[in-house]
Amino acid sequence: MIILEKIIALQKKTPHIRNLCILAHVDHGKTTLADCLVASNGIISSRLAGKLRYLDSREDEQIRGITMKSSAISLHYTTGGNEYLINLIDSPGHVDFSSEVSTAVRLCDGAIVVVDAVEGVCPQTQVVLRQAWLENIRPVLVINKIDRLIVELKLTSQEAYTHLQKILEQVNAVTGSLFTSKVLEERAEKDAEAQSSCTENGSGDQVYDWSAGLEETDDSDLYFSPDRGNVVFASAIDGWGFSIHQFAEMYSQKMGIRSSVLLKTLWGDFYLNAKAKKIMKGAQSKGKKPLFVQLVLDNIWSMYDAVVTRRDKEKVEKMVTSLGLKVMSRDLRHSDPKVLLSAICSQWLPVSQAVLSMVCEKLPSPAEISAERVEKLMSVGARRFDSLPEQTQELKKAFLDCSADETAPVIVFVSKMFAVDSKALPQNKQRPLTQEEIAQRREQARQRHAERQAANQSAESPGSADTGGASTTVAPASGTEALSVKTAVEEDNKEHFVAFARVYSGVLRKGQKVFVLGPKYDPSLALRLPEGCSAADVLPSVPHMACCTVDSLYLLMGRELEELDEVPTGNVLGIGGMEEFILKSATISTSPSCPPFTPLNFEATPIVRVAVEPKHPSEMPKLVRGMRLLNQADPCAEVFAKIEISASKPIIPFRETVIRPPKVDMVNEDMGKQQKVAVIHQVKEEQTKYPEGVQVDSTGLVTLTTPNKMATVGVRAIPLPEEVTRLLEDNVELIRTMEQFSLFVWEDKTLDINQKILENIQEFKVKLESNLQGRKWRGAVERIWAFGPRRCGPNILLNSVEGYRRPSVWQCLEREKETEKAEIRDFDNSIASGFQLATLSGPMCEELLMGVCFSVETWDMKLSAPLAHGAEAAGSSVDCYGPFSGQLIAAMKEACRYAFQAKPQRLMAAMYTCEIMATAEVLGRVYAVLSKREGRVLQEEMKEGTDMFIIKAVLPVAESFGFADEIRKRTSGLASPQLVFSHWEVISSDPFWVPTTEEEYLHFGEKADSSNQALKYMNAVRRRKGLYVEEKIVEHAEKQRTLSKNK
């Protein structure tokens, strides 16, 4: 059993620490492998490894059989005379919990990538390899479930060798593509810098290098290969695993060949020439068995044949004797051959020894962190590392030194917050009583017993005058005691949040005063603080920075927490008492110059919104607290507070859009994030009724005047090309950076943007110009007023007002401040705010718009005396209609809505890409479920060397609720889908279509709502939101004259 004191001692030896996580596709054996590693430390029995799922500590994880939350444990391992501390984090493999993978990867220096030997590289395998690449952590490979090749697929050892080669090629192909993209990107940056330097120097002669740069780049340590020692072959469920290194040492003694030679030749096209007793090349061309098959796989196949297939006791006993193993007689007599197999293989080739040896040799320690990774962690958003304050740049040395000295600044990153029951905290756990405490409690119990006996005797004796008084005085005391006990129980049941963190520099101590830096903290603000200040000093308020005291430190041991007094650099830990200061993630430091770490990379974004209300209104406070806990505990969750009287159920978001005259080209409006709506341009004016004061001409120009008649705006809605909509969606971060720069310019501040970001913005602008071609889009890119909603969405506000010039949204590229100022410039933000509100809430389902261009073509102002003095004077002027700026915002919002409604509408559905692995016998049931839920199969292929089919389909997000459960029930658990958001797709039916001809009446009925999928979706959303739904209901059922018709 691992001892706490041993771990505390090893925490101070940074070079002997390994922080790693286990990454894999769902059901590839991560938690089973983690069980085997945990069992090596005696924390659980080796017989329970793979069955207990020790790191799946939640009840729902045990029921569903999948990991849902990342959990950590510290392990001790000795190899080569050195002791190592291994901080292991088990992460989920299901795409729905990919945010947990992001929180785990950030805290690690290495990763174990697990791949199923039968299924090979799956979609989530590619995702986790990409996440490890983006975070600059080094991976090692474990090819798991080798036993399935023997037991299920019945492959020979030669066929299995070929199959394993293909899996390695697949993994290396993914890694190679990531490497190639990085090299090409760096090459493009160098070329751009060289070109800019030539332009500045004025030299016209330029030398172009057409090579990609891949030939000069060293990728020798990039790929996975067994002879490099970064691959382990394993069957975690049977408890065995090996690397080439183990067999090389084993056979070097038997065959008299150096282990270094065997290490290079055991994997590859080499064979053993028995006559010459030499290892020769060309096994495949000469029809010989490769050395790996002959010396490794044949022995494992023989073991399975003797133990599992034939159950040959004599052969098993010979194998056990020759290997020098000790197997208990009860295992030899056991009816289940897997028990005997596990008992033999776990001693012969223990998987924990193979994996942990590889981890210690091939994965880096915290002290080996690269300068590239440090700069990437410290450069937030668009800022360059060299643009950070000088004091902040000096902290890079603290990262690289990874020092635990007293003078080293403390730098800690919190990747997530997780809830822990108060009873599970070490300070609240029950401890064994000492002999003195037992004797004291015995004496107290004896006194209480004597007091009760005396009270009973006095109550039985007649003539006691003060009995009633005594009872009345004791009762309130007992009631108060019960109340206090109840309060104490409620307090004990309260959940506490623990921060999941890692120390990058210094030593974090219990009771220490530290700064908690939010994701939006600006380290340049630290320059205003007194030099050499600490968190213990009384300091002025700084945005996104708080001072707090470290309440408690914990060692994470899976389900258990152990209390610590201090944690040195390079270790993973839990921090208590931070729930009031940290929402999801944060940076903790003793230096106010420390920058916040870059945000986590989330591969999957949430696209489904769920509205929740309590069953009983009195339980609303509990619901609010639960939502607050969810928002803090889930890195990917977003909680919006909105109290409504109407009933709330899961909301399916939609989007609305506009279509061009000749072809169905969409202007999209985001109804949350699930569906879109397209609008056709051919419109009959009588289809839309407008209130008084709204004028709409035949071209769709909507003119609206403010209530005080001081301003009139004319707006036209134009559909954006589909390519532009997609371009805006893909460049949200760039648009946000442009908006941030414009805000700094407005406040007369400076913001240094990374040169790479500026190049990306320039490229984005060029692409926008190339996609906005045609007479009506001439000069449109330069006239962009704003993007929306939330100032970074896929909608455009266009300035088409004749003679009105305003600052460009491309100011970061132009670097010129606009000096000309028009009289109506003061109300510029009111027009933009009205546009933001209109795109934030569309007219169909009150959700976000997407892909619409609102062109402001007229803007007339009658400037009175207050208005002529600017927006502040106009806002403070007394008007029965309210402030003028508010009137202008409302007028602009309504004008945009009416311009959008000037066209008939059509819904679009958000589509999931659904990938399902299933066997041939359940293929028909999978197709039936997909067809029932409006799914469409795109591709079906059989995985080579297996009986598994891979089905790729698209499925509407609106139909995905309960899809996974239904498909598992219908296929008896033999198929499990992976759903990832893919694209938006038009629903062909018009939600406002009504039958007009006699044939249509006969076919669809009077309302035609039974077969109108778009109408069904729209009404469902409006009904859930409490909006008006146009539907006929029976008001007086007794007046329906149906009785006479049935006679």
PDB file of C-alpha atoms in Angstrom, residues 255-417:
ATOM      1  CA  MET A 255      19.884 -16.436 -27.616  1.00  0.00           C
ATOM      2  CA  GLY A 256      23.182 -14.767 -26.813  1.00  0.00           C
ATOM      3  CA  ILE A 257      22.318 -11.700 -28.931  1.00  0.00           C
ATOM      4  CA  ARG A 258      22.842  -8.193 -27.625  1.00  0.00           C
ATOM      5  CA  SER A 259      19.642  -6.582 -26.375  1.00  0.00           C
ATOM      6  CA  SER A 260      20.386  -3.412 -28.399  1.00  0.00           C
ATOM      7  CA  VAL A 261      20.338  -5.485 -31.612  1.00  0.00           C
ATOM      8  CA  LEU A 262      17.105  -7.233 -30.640  1.00  0.00           C
ATOM      9  CA  LEU A 263      15.563  -3.879 -29.743  1.00  0.00           C
ATOM     10  CA  LYS A 264      16.108  -2.639 -33.311  1.00  0.00           C
ATOM     11  CA  THR A 265      15.038  -5.851 -35.067  1.00  0.00           C
ATOM     12  CA  LEU A 266      12.150  -7.246 -32.995  1.00  0.00           C
ATOM     13  CA  TRP A 267       9.768  -4.931 -34.827  1.00  0.00           C
ATOM     14  CA  GLY A 268      10.060  -4.727 -38.580  1.00  0.00           C
ATOM     15  CA  ASP A 269      10.811  -6.869 -41.611  1.00  0.00           C
ATOM     16  CA  PHE A 270      13.391  -9.068 -39.875  1.00  0.00           C
ATOM     17  CA  TYR A 271      13.545 -12.832 -39.358  1.00  0.00           C
ATOM     18  CA  LEU A 272      15.753 -15.304 -37.525  1.00  0.00           C
ATOM     19  CA  ASN A 273      17.947 -17.595 -39.627  1.00  0.00           C
ATOM     20  CA  ALA A 274      18.090 -20.701 -37.421  1.00  0.00           C
ATOM     21  CA  LYS A 275      21.016 -22.320 -39.287  1.00  0.00           C
ATOM     22  CA  ALA A 276      23.256 -19.273 -39.298  1.00  0.00           C
ATOM     23  CA  LYS A 277      21.856 -18.059 -35.955  1.00  0.00           C
ATOM     24  CA  LYS A 278      21.625 -14.555 -37.384  1.00  0.00           C
ATOM     25  CA  ILE A 279      18.909 -11.956 -37.684  1.00  0.00           C
ATOM     26  CA  MET A 280      18.366 -11.106 -41.332  1.00  0.00           C
ATOM     27  CA  LYS A 281      16.230  -8.640 -43.273  1.00  0.00           C
ATOM     28  CA  GLY A 282      13.487  -9.399 -45.826  1.00  0.00           C
ATOM     29  CA  ALA A 283      11.058 -11.638 -43.948  1.00  0.00           C
ATOM     30  CA  GLN A 284       8.116 -10.658 -46.123  1.00  0.00           C
ATOM     31  CA  SER A 285       9.839 -11.191 -49.479  1.00  0.00           C
ATOM     32  CA  LYS A 286      11.234 -14.576 -48.403  1.00  0.00           C
ATOM     33  CA  GLY A 287       7.995 -15.805 -46.831  1.00  0.00           C
ATOM     34  CA  LYS A 288       9.511 -16.053 -43.363  1.00  0.00           C
ATOM     35  CA  LYS A 289       7.895 -15.297 -40.044  1.00  0.00           C
ATOM     36  CA  PRO A 290       8.846 -11.837 -38.748  1.00  0.00           C
ATOM     37  CA  LEU A 291      10.845 -11.858 -35.544  1.00  0.00           C
ATOM     38  CA  PHE A 292       7.994 -10.181 -33.659  1.00  0.00           C
ATOM     39  CA  VAL A 293       5.599 -12.991 -34.644  1.00  0.00           C
ATOM     40  CA  GLN A 294       8.070 -15.768 -33.950  1.00  0.00           C
ATOM     41  CA  LEU A 295       9.399 -14.614 -30.584  1.00  0.00           C
ATOM     42  CA  VAL A 296       6.490 -12.615 -29.152  1.00  0.00           C
ATOM     43  CA  LEU A 297       3.046 -13.200 -30.643  1.00  0.00           C
ATOM     44  CA  ASP A 298       3.390 -16.983 -31.070  1.00  0.00           C
ATOM     45  CA  ASN A 299       4.052 -17.372 -27.342  1.00  0.00           C
ATOM     46  CA  ILE A 300       0.995 -15.280 -26.413  1.00  0.00           C
ATOM     47  CA  TRP A 301      -1.190 -17.148 -28.913  1.00  0.00           C
ATOM     48  CA  SER A 302       0.024 -20.457 -27.470  1.00  0.00           C
ATOM     49  CA  MET A 303      -0.883 -19.293 -23.978  1.00  0.00           C
ATOM     50  CA  TYR A 304      -4.443 -18.393 -25.022  1.00  0.00           C
ATOM     51  CA  ASP A 305      -4.786 -21.638 -26.962  1.00  0.00           C
ATOM     52  CA  ALA A 306      -3.777 -23.749 -23.980  1.00  0.00           C
ATOM     53  CA  VAL A 307      -5.698 -21.839 -21.310  1.00  0.00           C
ATOM     54  CA  VAL A 308      -8.831 -20.489 -23.019  1.00  0.00           C
ATOM     55  CA  THR A 309      -9.454 -22.568 -26.143  1.00  0.00           C
ATOM     56  CA  ARG A 310      -8.298 -26.126 -25.328  1.00  0.00           C
ATOM     57  CA  ARG A 311      -8.022 -25.882 -21.548  1.00  0.00           C
ATOM     58  CA  ASP A 312      -5.036 -28.221 -21.628  1.00  0.00           C
ATOM     59  CA  LYS A 313      -3.993 -28.526 -17.970  1.00  0.00           C
ATOM     60  CA  GLU A 314      -0.761 -30.403 -18.676  1.00  0.00           C
ATOM     61  CA  LYS A 315       0.438 -27.820 -21.185  1.00  0.00           C
ATOM     62  CA  VAL A 316      -0.549 -24.997 -18.828  1.00  0.00           C
ATOM     63  CA  GLU A 317       1.455 -26.548 -15.972  1.00  0.00           C
ATOM     64  CA  LYS A 318       4.488 -26.905 -18.250  1.00  0.00           C
ATOM     65  CA  MET A 319       4.212 -23.247 -19.286  1.00  0.00           C
ATOM     66  CA  VAL A 320       3.881 -22.101 -15.672  1.00  0.00           C
ATOM     67  CA  THR A 321       6.918 -24.188 -14.659  1.00  0.00           C
ATOM     68  CA  SER A 322       9.080 -23.007 -17.581  1.00  0.00           C
ATOM     69  CA  LEU A 323       8.240 -19.364 -16.879  1.00  0.00           C
ATOM     70  CA  GLY A 324       8.975 -19.809 -13.166  1.00  0.00           C
ATOM     71  CA  LEU A 325       5.578 -18.502 -12.047  1.00  0.00           C
ATOM     72  CA  LYS A 326       3.566 -19.323  -8.930  1.00  0.00           C
ATOM     73  CA  VAL A 327      -0.128 -19.947  -9.581  1.00  0.00           C
ATOM     74  CA  MET A 328      -2.491 -20.858  -6.774  1.00  0.00           C
ATOM     75  CA  SER A 329      -4.237 -24.222  -7.002  1.00  0.00           C
ATOM     76  CA  ARG A 330      -7.674 -22.562  -6.758  1.00  0.00           C
ATOM     77  CA  ASP A 331      -6.895 -20.584  -9.922  1.00  0.00           C
ATOM     78  CA  LEU A 332      -5.901 -23.793 -11.709  1.00  0.00           C
ATOM     79  CA  ARG A 333      -9.196 -25.420 -10.693  1.00  0.00           C
ATOM     80  CA  HIS A 334     -11.377 -22.371 -11.473  1.00  0.00           C
ATOM     81  CA  SER A 335     -14.188 -22.972 -13.975  1.00  0.00           C
ATOM     82  CA  ASP A 336     -13.591 -19.643 -15.726  1.00  0.00           C
ATOM     83  CA  PRO A 337     -10.423 -19.882 -17.862  1.00  0.00           C
ATOM     84  CA  LYS A 338     -10.054 -16.086 -17.839  1.00  0.00           C
ATOM     85  CA  VAL A 339      -9.226 -16.228 -14.102  1.00  0.00           C
ATOM     86  CA  LEU A 340      -6.349 -18.633 -14.724  1.00  0.00           C
ATOM     87  CA  LEU A 341      -5.190 -16.628 -17.751  1.00  0.00           C
ATOM     88  CA  SER A 342      -5.142 -13.408 -15.742  1.00  0.00           C
ATOM     89  CA  ALA A 343      -3.261 -15.103 -12.893  1.00  0.00           C
ATOM     90  CA  ILE A 344      -0.543 -16.329 -15.293  1.00  0.00           C
ATOM     91  CA  CYS A 345      -0.210 -13.300 -17.582  1.00  0.00           C
ATOM     92  CA  SER A 346      -0.292 -10.700 -14.808  1.00  0.00           C
ATOM     93  CA  GLN A 347       2.829 -12.333 -13.342  1.00  0.00           C
ATOM     94  CA  TRP A 348       4.524 -13.059 -16.665  1.00  0.00           C
ATOM     95  CA  LEU A 349       3.900  -9.717 -18.393  1.00  0.00           C
ATOM     96  CA  PRO A 350       2.388  -7.276 -15.856  1.00  0.00           C
ATOM     97  CA  VAL A 351       0.790  -4.403 -17.764  1.00  0.00           C
ATOM     98  CA  SER A 352       1.505  -1.905 -14.986  1.00  0.00           C
ATOM     99  CA  GLN A 353       5.250  -2.549 -15.212  1.00  0.00           C
ATOM    100  CA  ALA A 354       5.306  -2.102 -19.002  1.00  0.00           C
ATOM    101  CA  VAL A 355       3.239   1.089 -19.013  1.00  0.00           C
ATOM    102  CA  LEU A 356       4.844   2.780 -16.000  1.00  0.00           C
ATOM    103  CA  SER A 357       8.365   1.997 -17.244  1.00  0.00           C
ATOM    104  CA  MET A 358       7.510   3.563 -20.596  1.00  0.00           C
ATOM    105  CA  VAL A 359       6.013   6.601 -18.833  1.00  0.00           C
ATOM    106  CA  CYS A 360       9.121   7.169 -16.682  1.00  0.00           C
ATOM    107  CA  GLU A 361      11.531   6.780 -19.618  1.00  0.00           C
ATOM    108  CA  LYS A 362       9.685   8.522 -22.442  1.00  0.00           C
ATOM    109  CA  LEU A 363       7.535  11.249 -20.890  1.00  0.00           C
ATOM    110  CA  PRO A 364       9.071  14.531 -19.672  1.00  0.00           C
ATOM    111  CA  SER A 365       9.156  15.804 -16.117  1.00  0.00           C
ATOM    112  CA  PRO A 366       7.652  19.209 -15.187  1.00  0.00           C
ATOM    113  CA  ALA A 367      11.161  20.680 -15.237  1.00  0.00           C
ATOM    114  CA  GLU A 368      11.455  19.903 -18.970  1.00  0.00           C
ATOM    115  CA  ILE A 369       8.637  22.234 -20.038  1.00  0.00           C
ATOM    116  CA  SER A 370       9.459  23.890 -23.370  1.00  0.00           C
ATOM    117  CA  ALA A 371       9.829  27.644 -23.889  1.00  0.00           C
ATOM    118  CA  GLU A 372       7.321  27.439 -26.748  1.00  0.00           C
ATOM    119  CA  ARG A 373       4.652  26.019 -24.449  1.00  0.00           C
ATOM    120  CA  VAL A 374       5.360  28.635 -21.765  1.00  0.00           C
ATOM    121  CA  GLU A 375       4.963  31.523 -24.206  1.00  0.00           C
ATOM    122  CA  LYS A 376       1.779  29.985 -25.561  1.00  0.00           C
ATOM    123  CA  LEU A 377       0.334  29.681 -22.039  1.00  0.00           C
ATOM    124  CA  MET A 378       1.251  33.269 -21.159  1.00  0.00           C
ATOM    125  CA  SER A 379       0.038  34.945 -24.389  1.00  0.00           C
ATOM    126  CA  VAL A 380      -3.668  35.553 -23.920  1.00  0.00           C
ATOM    127  CA  GLY A 381      -5.854  36.271 -26.929  1.00  0.00           C
ATOM    128  CA  ALA A 382      -4.287  38.432 -29.624  1.00  0.00           C
ATOM    129  CA  ARG A 383      -1.403  39.724 -27.502  1.00  0.00           C
ATOM    130  CA  ARG A 384       2.190  38.895 -28.421  1.00  0.00           C
ATOM    131  CA  PHE A 385       4.504  37.614 -25.715  1.00  0.00           C
ATOM    132  CA  ASP A 386       6.946  40.468 -26.323  1.00  0.00           C
ATOM    133  CA  SER A 387       4.102  42.986 -25.887  1.00  0.00           C
ATOM    134  CA  LEU A 388       3.535  41.908 -22.280  1.00  0.00           C
ATOM    135  CA  PRO A 389       5.016  44.090 -19.480  1.00  0.00           C
ATOM    136  CA  GLU A 390       8.669  43.487 -18.648  1.00  0.00           C
ATOM    137  CA  GLN A 391       7.847  42.119 -15.174  1.00  0.00           C
ATOM    138  CA  THR A 392       5.471  39.620 -16.791  1.00  0.00           C
ATOM    139  CA  GLN A 393       8.059  38.438 -19.328  1.00  0.00           C
ATOM    140  CA  GLU A 394      10.530  37.813 -16.492  1.00  0.00           C
ATOM    141  CA  LEU A 395       8.146  35.167 -15.110  1.00  0.00           C
ATOM    142  CA  LYS A 396       8.997  32.969 -18.105  1.00  0.00           C
ATOM    143  CA  LYS A 397      12.235  32.076 -16.316  1.00  0.00           C
ATOM    144  CA  ALA A 398      10.230  30.930 -13.264  1.00  0.00           C
ATOM    145  CA  PHE A 399       8.230  28.585 -15.532  1.00  0.00           C
ATOM    146  CA  LEU A 400      11.356  27.126 -17.146  1.00  0.00           C
ATOM    147  CA  ASP A 401      13.326  26.784 -13.888  1.00  0.00           C
ATOM    148  CA  CYS A 402      10.375  25.062 -12.171  1.00  0.00           C
ATOM    149  CA  SER A 403      12.049  25.972  -8.884  1.00  0.00           C
ATOM    150  CA  ALA A 404      10.723  25.291  -5.394  1.00  0.00           C
ATOM    151  CA  ASP A 405      12.902  27.955  -3.754  1.00  0.00           C
ATOM    152  CA  GLU A 406      11.477  30.387  -1.248  1.00  0.00           C
ATOM    153  CA  THR A 407      12.191  33.298  -3.602  1.00  0.00           C
ATOM    154  CA  ALA A 408      10.426  31.701  -6.596  1.00  0.00           C
ATOM    155  CA  PRO A 409       6.984  33.212  -7.349  1.00  0.00           C
ATOM    156  CA  VAL A 410       4.034  30.887  -6.891  1.00  0.00           C
ATOM    157  CA  ILE A 411       2.189  30.247 -10.178  1.00  0.00           C
ATOM    158  CA  VAL A 412      -0.779  27.868 -10.169  1.00  0.00           C
ATOM    159  CA  PHE A 413      -3.371  27.164 -12.841  1.00  0.00           C
ATOM    160  CA  VAL A 414      -6.877  25.963 -11.899  1.00  0.00           C
ATOM    161  CA  SER A 415      -8.441  24.087 -14.827  1.00  0.00           C
ATOM    162  CA  LYS A 416     -11.827  23.330 -13.226  1.00  0.00           C
ATOM    163  CA  MET A 417     -13.848  23.208 -10.012  1.00  0.00           C
TER     164      MET A 417
END
